[in-house]
Tab-separated table of C-alpha atoms in Angstrom:
chain	number	residue	atom	x	y	z
D	53	MET	CA	18.573	20.070	-8.305
D	54	ARG	CA	15.189	21.366	-9.346
D	55	MET	CA	12.230	19.123	-10.117
D	56	GLN	CA	8.446	19.020	-10.289
D	57	ALA	CA	6.541	17.671	-7.291
D	58	ALA	CA	2.926	17.401	-6.135
D	59	ILE	CA	2.648	19.157	-2.762
D	60	MET	CA	-0.230	18.851	-0.300
D	61	PHE	CA	-0.634	22.116	1.632
D	62	GLU	CA	-4.032	21.357	3.162
D	63	GLN	CA	-5.911	18.187	4.013
D	64	GLY	CA	-9.625	17.680	3.556
D	65	LYS	CA	-10.174	19.784	0.448
D	66	PRO	CA	-13.505	19.072	-1.277
D	67	ARG	CA	-13.925	16.906	-4.317
D	68	PRO	CA	-13.495	17.035	-7.202
D	69	TYR	CA	-9.790	17.342	-6.502
D	70	ALA	CA	-9.170	18.316	-10.105
D	71	ARG	CA	-10.980	21.553	-9.235
D	72	SER	CA	-9.895	22.103	-5.623
D	73	HIS	CA	-6.265	21.143	-6.368
D	74	ALA	CA	-5.732	18.891	-3.375
D	75	LEU	CA	-2.173	18.489	-4.650
D	76	GLU	CA	-0.384	21.508	-6.114
D	77	ILE	CA	2.265	20.926	-8.793
D	78	GLU	CA	5.301	23.079	-8.052
D	79	GLU	CA	8.934	23.335	-8.985
D	80	VAL	CA	11.001	22.587	-5.881
D	81	ASN	CA	14.606	22.099	-4.850
D	82	LEU	CA	15.861	18.638	-3.958
D	83	GLU	CA	19.146	18.266	-2.096
D	84	GLY	CA	21.455	15.427	-2.996
D	85	PRO	CA	21.626	12.286	-0.852
D	86	GLY	CA	23.315	12.423	2.519
D	87	PRO	CA	25.154	9.550	4.208
D	88	GLY	CA	23.232	6.305	3.884
D	89	GLU	CA	20.821	7.784	1.327
D	90	ILE	CA	20.234	7.428	-2.400
D	91	LEU	CA	18.759	9.620	-5.128
D	92	ILE	CA	16.320	7.860	-7.442
D	93	GLU	CA	14.537	8.953	-10.572
D	94	VAL	CA	10.915	7.997	-9.980
D	95	ALA	CA	9.815	5.838	-12.910
D	96	ALA	CA	6.382	4.844	-11.602
D	97	ALA	CA	4.262	5.461	-8.504
D	98	GLY	CA	0.915	3.917	-7.674
D	99	LEU	CA	-2.076	5.925	-6.475
D	100	CYS	CA	-3.108	4.153	-3.274
D	101	HIS	CA	-6.042	4.504	-0.886
D	102	SER	CA	-3.591	5.384	1.878
D	103	ASP	CA	-2.620	8.462	-0.151
D	104	LEU	CA	-6.305	9.221	-0.650
D	105	SER	CA	-6.850	8.961	3.119
D	106	ALA	CA	-4.163	11.591	3.639
D	107	ILE	CA	-5.779	13.869	1.057
D	108	GLU	CA	-9.184	13.424	2.694
D	109	GLY	CA	-7.724	14.271	6.089
D	110	ILE	CA	-8.587	10.877	7.554
D	111	ARG	CA	-4.947	10.309	8.458
D	112	PRO	CA	-3.165	13.518	9.525
D	113	ARG	CA	0.196	14.413	7.991
D	114	PRO	CA	2.690	17.205	8.751
D	115	LEU	CA	2.239	19.914	6.128
D	116	PRO	CA	3.300	20.854	3.546
D	117	VAL	CA	4.201	17.367	2.329
D	118	VAL	CA	4.937	15.417	-0.820
D	119	ILE	CA	3.123	12.113	-0.438
D	120	GLY	CA	3.382	8.956	-2.563
D	121	HIS	CA	4.609	5.748	-0.971
D	122	GLU	CA	4.335	2.990	-3.608
D	123	GLY	CA	6.832	3.058	-6.435
D	124	ALA	CA	9.902	2.030	-8.342
D	125	GLY	CA	12.740	3.931	-9.917
D	126	ILE	CA	16.330	4.105	-11.091
D	127	VAL	CA	19.237	5.006	-8.821
D	128	ARG	CA	21.001	8.127	-10.072
D	129	GLU	CA	23.333	8.940	-7.160
D	130	VAL	CA	24.357	7.379	-3.858
D	131	GLY	CA	25.427	9.042	-0.645
D	132	GLU	CA	28.419	8.365	1.540
D	133	GLY	CA	28.556	4.843	2.897
D	134	VAL	CA	26.276	3.277	0.294
D	135	THR	CA	28.389	0.630	-1.432
D	136	ASP	CA	25.881	-2.021	-2.539
D	137	LEU	CA	23.900	0.169	-4.950
D	138	GLY	CA	25.062	2.329	-7.812
D	139	PRO	CA	23.772	4.571	-10.599
D	140	GLY	CA	21.586	2.665	-13.034
D	141	ASP	CA	20.318	0.087	-10.529
D	142	HIS	CA	16.560	-0.465	-10.499
D	143	VAL	CA	14.803	-0.460	-7.130
D	144	ILE	CA	11.414	-0.895	-5.513
D	145	THR	CA	10.807	1.523	-2.659
D	146	VAL	CA	9.703	0.494	0.832
D	147	PHE	CA	7.324	2.781	2.712
D	148	VAL	CA	8.590	1.887	6.174
D	149	ALA	CA	12.124	3.103	6.822
D	150	SER	CA	13.846	0.681	9.167
D	151	CYS	CA	16.853	1.356	11.366
D	152	GLY	CA	17.957	-2.264	11.746
D	153	VAL	CA	18.779	-1.907	15.450
D	154	CYS	CA	15.567	-1.170	17.397
D	155	ARG	CA	13.764	-3.931	19.311
D	156	ASN	CA	11.389	-4.639	16.422
D	157	CYS	CA	14.048	-4.654	13.712
D	158	VAL	CA	16.242	-7.102	15.626
D	159	ARG	CA	13.215	-9.363	16.110
D	160	GLY	CA	12.763	-9.533	12.358
D	161	ARG	CA	9.866	-7.057	12.279
D	162	PRO	CA	11.269	-4.041	10.396
D	163	ASN	CA	7.765	-3.209	9.152
D	164	ILE	CA	7.018	-1.783	12.610
D	165	CYS	CA	10.412	-0.150	13.187
D	166	ASN	CA	10.174	2.367	16.034
D	167	ALA	CA	12.616	4.827	14.466
D	168	GLY	CA	10.874	4.598	11.110
D	169	ASN	CA	7.524	5.322	12.730
D	170	ALA	CA	8.928	8.371	14.497
D	171	ALA	CA	10.487	9.696	11.274
D	172	ARG	CA	7.216	9.256	9.387
D	173	ALA	CA	5.310	11.182	12.073
D	174	ALA	CA	7.891	13.983	11.896
D	175	GLY	CA	7.866	14.118	8.084
D	176	THR	CA	11.577	13.411	7.801
D	177	LEU	CA	13.887	10.782	6.401
D	178	LEU	CA	15.262	8.270	8.889
D	179	SER	CA	18.316	10.522	9.259
D	180	GLY	CA	16.064	13.336	10.471
D	181	ALA	CA	16.745	15.364	7.328
D	182	LYS	CA	14.306	17.078	4.991
D	183	ARG	CA	15.739	17.187	1.478
D	184	ILE	CA	12.857	18.963	-0.303
D	185	SER	CA	12.299	22.708	-0.176
D	186	ARG	CA	10.176	25.227	-2.037
D	187	LEU	CA	11.888	27.904	-4.099
D	188	ASN	CA	11.266	30.387	-1.277
D	189	GLY	CA	13.327	28.162	1.046
D	190	GLU	CA	10.414	26.649	2.988
D	191	LYS	CA	11.096	23.022	3.923
D	192	VAL	CA	8.667	20.386	2.652
D	193	ASN	CA	7.920	17.229	4.606
D	194	HIS	CA	8.559	13.721	3.313
D	195	GLY	CA	5.662	11.282	3.073
D	196	SER	CA	6.614	7.854	4.496
D	197	GLY	CA	10.265	8.677	3.939
D	198	LEU	CA	9.708	8.500	0.161
D	199	SER	CA	7.689	11.376	-1.408
D	200	LEU	CA	7.221	9.636	-4.744
D	201	PHE	CA	4.739	12.037	-6.326
D	202	ALA	CA	7.713	13.865	-7.784
D	203	GLN	CA	10.235	13.412	-10.552
D	204	TYR	CA	13.021	12.411	-8.159
D	205	ALA	CA	13.291	11.308	-4.545
D	206	VAL	CA	16.016	11.039	-1.941
D	207	VAL	CA	15.373	8.027	0.283
D	208	GLY	CA	17.248	6.025	2.872
D	209	ARG	CA	19.213	3.041	1.614
D	210	ARG	CA	17.007	0.709	3.661
D	211	SER	CA	13.952	2.166	1.905
D	212	ALA	CA	14.868	0.514	-1.400
D	213	VAL	CA	15.272	-3.060	-2.647
D	214	ARG	CA	17.280	-3.718	-5.807
D	215	ILE	CA	15.505	-5.683	-8.532
D	216	ASP	CA	16.435	-7.159	-11.895
D	217	ARG	CA	16.334	-4.627	-14.720
D	218	SER	CA	14.192	-6.958	-16.825
D	219	ILE	CA	11.146	-6.325	-14.614
D	220	PRO	CA	8.924	-3.531	-15.997
D	221	LEU	CA	9.084	-0.647	-13.553
D	222	GLU	CA	5.355	0.075	-13.987
D	223	ASP	CA	4.633	-3.400	-12.571
D	224	ALA	CA	7.441	-3.267	-10.025
D	225	ALA	CA	5.958	-0.119	-8.479
D	226	ILE	CA	2.866	-2.011	-7.326
D	227	PHE	CA	5.027	-4.323	-5.219
D	228	GLY	CA	6.000	-1.359	-3.031
D	229	CYS	CA	2.648	-1.356	-1.218
D	230	ALA	CA	-0.260	-3.292	-2.741
D	231	VAL	CA	1.635	-6.559	-3.208
D	232	MET	CA	3.549	-6.469	0.072
D	233	THR	CA	0.437	-5.495	2.027
D	234	GLY	CA	-2.048	-7.845	0.342
D	235	ALA	CA	0.082	-10.891	-0.381
D	236	GLY	CA	1.960	-10.446	2.892
D	237	ALA	CA	-1.269	-10.408	4.912
D	238	VAL	CA	-2.132	-13.817	3.482
D	239	LEU	CA	1.265	-15.517	3.423
D	240	ASN	CA	3.011	-13.849	6.397
D	241	THR	CA	0.415	-12.633	8.897
D	242	ALA	CA	-2.271	-15.280	8.327
D	243	ARG	CA	0.291	-17.938	7.366
D	244	MET	CA	-2.203	-19.502	5.005
D	245	GLN	CA	-1.563	-23.123	4.073
D	246	ALA	CA	-2.490	-25.009	0.921
D	247	GLY	CA	-6.035	-26.329	1.227
D	248	ASP	CA	-7.238	-23.545	3.535
D	249	THR	CA	-10.485	-21.652	3.100
D	250	ILE	CA	-10.023	-17.878	3.027
D	251	ALA	CA	-12.115	-14.758	2.443
D	252	VAL	CA	-11.025	-11.317	1.267
D	253	VAL	CA	-13.235	-8.355	2.228
D	254	GLY	CA	-12.465	-5.351	0.036
D	255	LEU	CA	-11.152	-5.750	-3.502
D	256	GLY	CA	-8.974	-2.739	-4.170
D	257	GLY	CA	-5.346	-3.116	-5.173
D	258	VAL	CA	-4.408	-4.607	-1.791
D	259	GLY	CA	-7.398	-6.936	-1.695
D	260	MET	CA	-6.786	-8.231	-5.198
D	261	ASN	CA	-3.190	-9.020	-4.275
D	262	ALA	CA	-4.473	-10.909	-1.246
D	263	LEU	CA	-6.685	-12.842	-3.656
D	264	PHE	CA	-3.726	-13.556	-5.953
D	265	ALA	CA	-1.690	-14.809	-3.001
D	266	ALA	CA	-4.517	-17.066	-1.848
D	267	VAL	CA	-4.688	-18.588	-5.323
D	268	ALA	CA	-0.895	-18.911	-5.555
D	269	GLY	CA	-0.752	-20.462	-2.085
D	270	GLY	CA	-3.239	-23.189	-2.972
D	271	ALA	CA	-6.313	-22.144	-0.990
D	272	GLU	CA	-9.106	-24.597	-1.678
D	273	ARG	CA	-11.912	-22.072	-1.390
D	274	ILE	CA	-11.572	-18.308	-1.835
D	275	ILE	CA	-14.492	-16.042	-0.949
D	276	ALA	CA	-14.395	-12.494	-2.338
D	277	VAL	CA	-16.564	-9.738	-0.841
D	278	ASP	CA	-16.936	-6.197	-2.148
D	279	ALA	CA	-19.553	-3.492	-2.723
D	280	ASN	CA	-18.706	-3.214	-6.434
D	281	PRO	CA	-20.187	-5.932	-8.695
D	282	GLU	CA	-17.553	-5.267	-11.372
D	283	LYS	CA	-14.756	-6.041	-8.920
D	284	LEU	CA	-16.534	-9.256	-7.955
D	285	GLY	CA	-16.526	-10.213	-11.634
D	286	LEU	CA	-12.781	-9.601	-11.836
D	287	ALA	CA	-12.267	-11.625	-8.669
D	288	ARG	CA	-14.015	-14.593	-10.265
D	289	GLN	CA	-11.778	-14.280	-13.320
D	290	TRP	CA	-8.691	-14.248	-11.098
D	291	GLY	CA	-9.549	-17.276	-8.992
D	292	ALA	CA	-12.288	-16.537	-6.445
D	293	THR	CA	-14.544	-19.561	-5.987
D	294	ASP	CA	-17.399	-17.587	-4.376
D	295	THR	CA	-18.361	-13.911	-4.500
D	296	PHE	CA	-20.751	-11.902	-2.327
D	297	LEU	CA	-22.001	-8.326	-2.613
D	298	ALA	CA	-21.178	-6.444	0.579
D	299	THR	CA	-24.150	-4.076	0.186
D	300	GLU	CA	-26.667	-6.896	0.583
D	301	PRO	CA	-28.197	-6.521	4.064
D	302	ASP	CA	-27.837	-10.245	4.727
D	303	CYS	CA	-24.350	-10.592	3.255
D	304	ALA	CA	-22.892	-12.078	6.436
D	305	GLU	CA	-25.699	-14.609	6.673
D	306	GLN	CA	-25.168	-15.569	3.029
D	307	VAL	CA	-21.474	-16.214	3.580
D	308	ARG	CA	-22.030	-18.200	6.779
D	309	ALA	CA	-24.696	-20.323	5.092
D	310	ALA	CA	-22.426	-21.023	2.109
D	311	THR	CA	-19.447	-21.944	4.287
D	312	ASP	CA	-21.077	-24.089	6.985
D	313	GLY	CA	-20.783	-21.466	9.681
D	314	GLY	CA	-18.074	-19.149	8.460
D	315	VAL	CA	-14.586	-18.857	7.047
D	316	ASP	CA	-11.396	-19.946	8.808
D	317	THR	CA	-9.299	-16.936	7.714
D	318	VAL	CA	-10.714	-13.549	6.700
D	319	ILE	CA	-8.500	-10.793	5.278
D	320	GLU	CA	-9.979	-7.289	5.644
D	321	THR	CA	-8.442	-4.715	3.301
D	322	ALA	CA	-11.158	-2.071	2.886
D	323	GLY	CA	-9.971	0.117	5.756
D	324	ASN	CA	-13.337	0.951	7.287
D	325	ILE	CA	-15.181	-0.278	10.358
D	326	ARG	CA	-18.212	-1.652	8.485
D	327	ALA	CA	-15.894	-3.909	6.489
D	328	MET	CA	-14.177	-5.028	9.694
D	329	GLU	CA	-17.540	-5.800	11.291
D	330	LEU	CA	-18.495	-7.877	8.277
D	331	ALA	CA	-15.139	-9.659	8.314
D	332	TYR	CA	-15.549	-10.572	11.980
D	333	ALA	CA	-19.134	-11.694	11.425
D	334	ILE	CA	-18.172	-14.194	8.717
D	335	THR	CA	-15.240	-15.647	10.668
D	336	ALA	CA	-15.876	-19.207	11.834
D	337	ARG	CA	-15.344	-20.462	15.363
D	338	GLY	CA	-11.637	-20.964	15.812
D	339	GLY	CA	-10.929	-18.668	12.882
D	340	SER	CA	-8.979	-15.453	12.544
D	341	VAL	CA	-9.487	-11.991	11.090
D	342	VAL	CA	-6.433	-10.272	9.637
D	343	SER	CA	-6.970	-6.544	9.144
D	344	ALA	CA	-4.664	-4.869	6.631
D	345	GLY	CA	-6.886	-1.859	5.965
D	346	LEU	CA	-6.186	1.467	7.696
D	347	PRO	CA	-9.340	3.299	8.874
D	348	ALA	CA	-9.552	6.853	10.146
D	349	GLN	CA	-7.470	7.585	13.224
D	350	GLY	CA	-9.686	7.255	16.275
D	351	ALA	CA	-12.033	4.751	14.616
D	352	THR	CA	-12.982	1.914	16.960
D	353	PHE	CA	-14.163	-1.634	16.366
D	354	SER	CA	-16.241	-3.414	19.017
D	355	TYR	CA	-17.140	-7.056	19.504
D	356	MET	CA	-18.697	-9.307	22.140
D	357	HIS	CA	-15.689	-10.326	24.162
D	358	ALA	CA	-17.331	-13.458	25.554
D	359	GLY	CA	-17.789	-14.645	21.977
D	360	LEU	CA	-14.156	-13.956	21.158
D	361	VAL	CA	-13.168	-16.206	24.054
D	362	SER	CA	-15.736	-18.981	23.685
D	363	ASP	CA	-15.339	-19.132	19.894
D	364	GLU	CA	-11.537	-18.842	20.104
D	365	LYS	CA	-11.429	-16.226	17.373
D	366	SER	CA	-8.309	-14.176	16.732
D	367	ILE	CA	-7.972	-10.584	15.525
D	368	LEU	CA	-4.620	-9.679	13.978
D	369	GLY	CA	-3.277	-6.457	12.547
D	370	SER	CA	-1.087	-6.619	9.466
D	371	TYR	CA	1.048	-3.608	8.542
D	372	MET	CA	2.924	-3.796	5.248
D	373	GLY	CA	1.933	-7.459	5.172
D	374	SER	CA	4.289	-8.272	8.090
D	375	CYS	CA	6.988	-8.168	5.411
D	376	ILE	CA	10.737	-8.108	5.591
D	377	ALA	CA	11.141	-6.289	2.297
D	378	GLU	CA	14.572	-7.681	1.419
D	379	ARG	CA	13.227	-11.208	1.898
D	380	ASP	CA	9.696	-10.900	0.571
D	381	ILE	CA	9.981	-8.660	-2.486
D	382	PRO	CA	12.262	-11.169	-4.270
D	383	ARG	CA	9.913	-13.970	-3.225
D	384	PHE	CA	6.864	-12.147	-4.567
D	385	LEU	CA	8.690	-11.202	-7.760
D	386	GLY	CA	9.419	-14.906	-8.268
D	387	LEU	CA	5.683	-15.633	-8.114
D	388	TYR	CA	5.065	-12.728	-10.500
D	389	ARG	CA	7.550	-14.100	-13.036
D	390	ARG	CA	5.796	-17.464	-12.954
D	391	GLY	CA	2.437	-15.809	-13.566
D	392	LYS	CA	1.179	-16.449	-10.026
D	393	LEU	CA	0.900	-12.781	-9.067
D	394	PRO	CA	-0.514	-11.096	-12.197
D	395	VAL	CA	-0.142	-7.570	-10.838
D	396	GLY	CA	0.114	-6.085	-14.318
D	397	SER	CA	-3.586	-6.831	-14.789
D	398	LEU	CA	-4.422	-4.435	-11.950
D	399	LYS	CA	-3.180	-1.331	-13.765
D	400	SER	CA	-6.103	0.934	-14.569
D	401	GLY	CA	-4.081	3.363	-16.654
D	402	PHE	CA	-1.121	5.738	-16.604
D	403	LEU	CA	-1.119	9.444	-15.909
D	404	PRO	CA	1.375	12.320	-15.835
D	405	LEU	CA	2.026	14.439	-12.767
D	406	SER	CA	-0.280	17.148	-14.116
D	407	GLU	CA	-3.304	14.799	-13.918
D	408	ILE	CA	-2.723	13.438	-10.421
D	409	ASN	CA	-5.740	15.187	-8.898
D	410	ALA	CA	-8.079	13.726	-11.512
D	411	GLY	CA	-6.539	10.347	-10.759
D	412	PHE	CA	-7.489	10.660	-7.106
D	413	ASP	CA	-11.015	11.648	-8.117
D	414	ARG	CA	-11.280	8.349	-9.991
D	415	LEU	CA	-9.851	6.433	-7.048
D	416	ALA	CA	-12.353	8.058	-4.660
D	417	GLU	CA	-15.188	6.980	-6.959
D	418	GLY	CA	-14.125	3.371	-6.423
D	419	ASN	CA	-14.003	2.299	-10.046
D	420	VAL	CA	-10.248	1.788	-10.514
D	421	LEU	CA	-7.700	-0.591	-9.027
D	422	ARG	CA	-4.216	0.844	-9.567
D	423	GLN	CA	-3.472	3.953	-11.587
D	424	VAL	CA	0.238	4.418	-12.165
D	425	LEU	CA	1.838	7.850	-12.164
D	426	ARG	CA	4.728	8.500	-14.545
D	427	PRO	CA	6.255	11.694	-13.113
D	428	ASN	CA	8.801	12.008	-15.902
D	429	GLY	CA	6.456	11.566	-18.842
């Protein structure tokens, strides 16, 4: 079938992207689903900072590629062997394809599946196939096994979780990355308990979902830190008990003074080393830093190792919120339905495929939370 897709041919193009056309809208061919795959009509896809990092060239990708890794859609066709999904089912996509049999999958850690990681690096589906091609026959790589900045997508069966049709797909899309990553970092990786004190450094879509999860999980004190005063205002509305401006030169000292020496659990979601340094600096003795933000490849974070030992601090990575998608998406949707994860309030507007570059300009400016792409109008 033919469809419209946003293709990235080159990384690191200058801003504004609306002028440099970081993503080119083209008509392409999409093959039908192979064994163990499904074809979905993409109803909604979020514009995420991870996509922006790929556009900026911070995180290399095989080119050309259709990116887009956070979304929801409607199943239109299933491949051989897929018996538990059918046309008309609504699904949330999962940006880590998991094989179910590697050492990490069998340990209950499909978010760091070895086969899925290899497929992502190669720009293929888990099967090794590439289902997208330009009209001249050139193959186009898949981004995260999904390629959601297009009207349709062929994905592996394990890259989709069925949801109830009553859930608005524009909200459901945000669960595919921002909710799993942010809420999962708090509830899975950090294993926050009711009554804990927690800080969130970086208040984008992921950080706000970490904040929501901290509120839903019963944290007694929630410290929000960001460079944008408007986001701090939103954080207060959504449950933060304390807010601090990251650009203040003594921000770390302010937080430590307000928390009697620091915070027990700090969630870093900004994806840069300065934010990680701040997160570590405000962590109390015996506390832990959970980093869910992805910086540039090759970026390094340093600390005084003697202090790590004597203060018994912990540094943990959190990829996709340490989620098992089939377990956690229904759990998070339950919180959403009870008003505990108000992800709909994060939407900063909708845009068609033709305006995707302008959308990434707005995201790069730092003044939006989650813009939602509607590839089919």
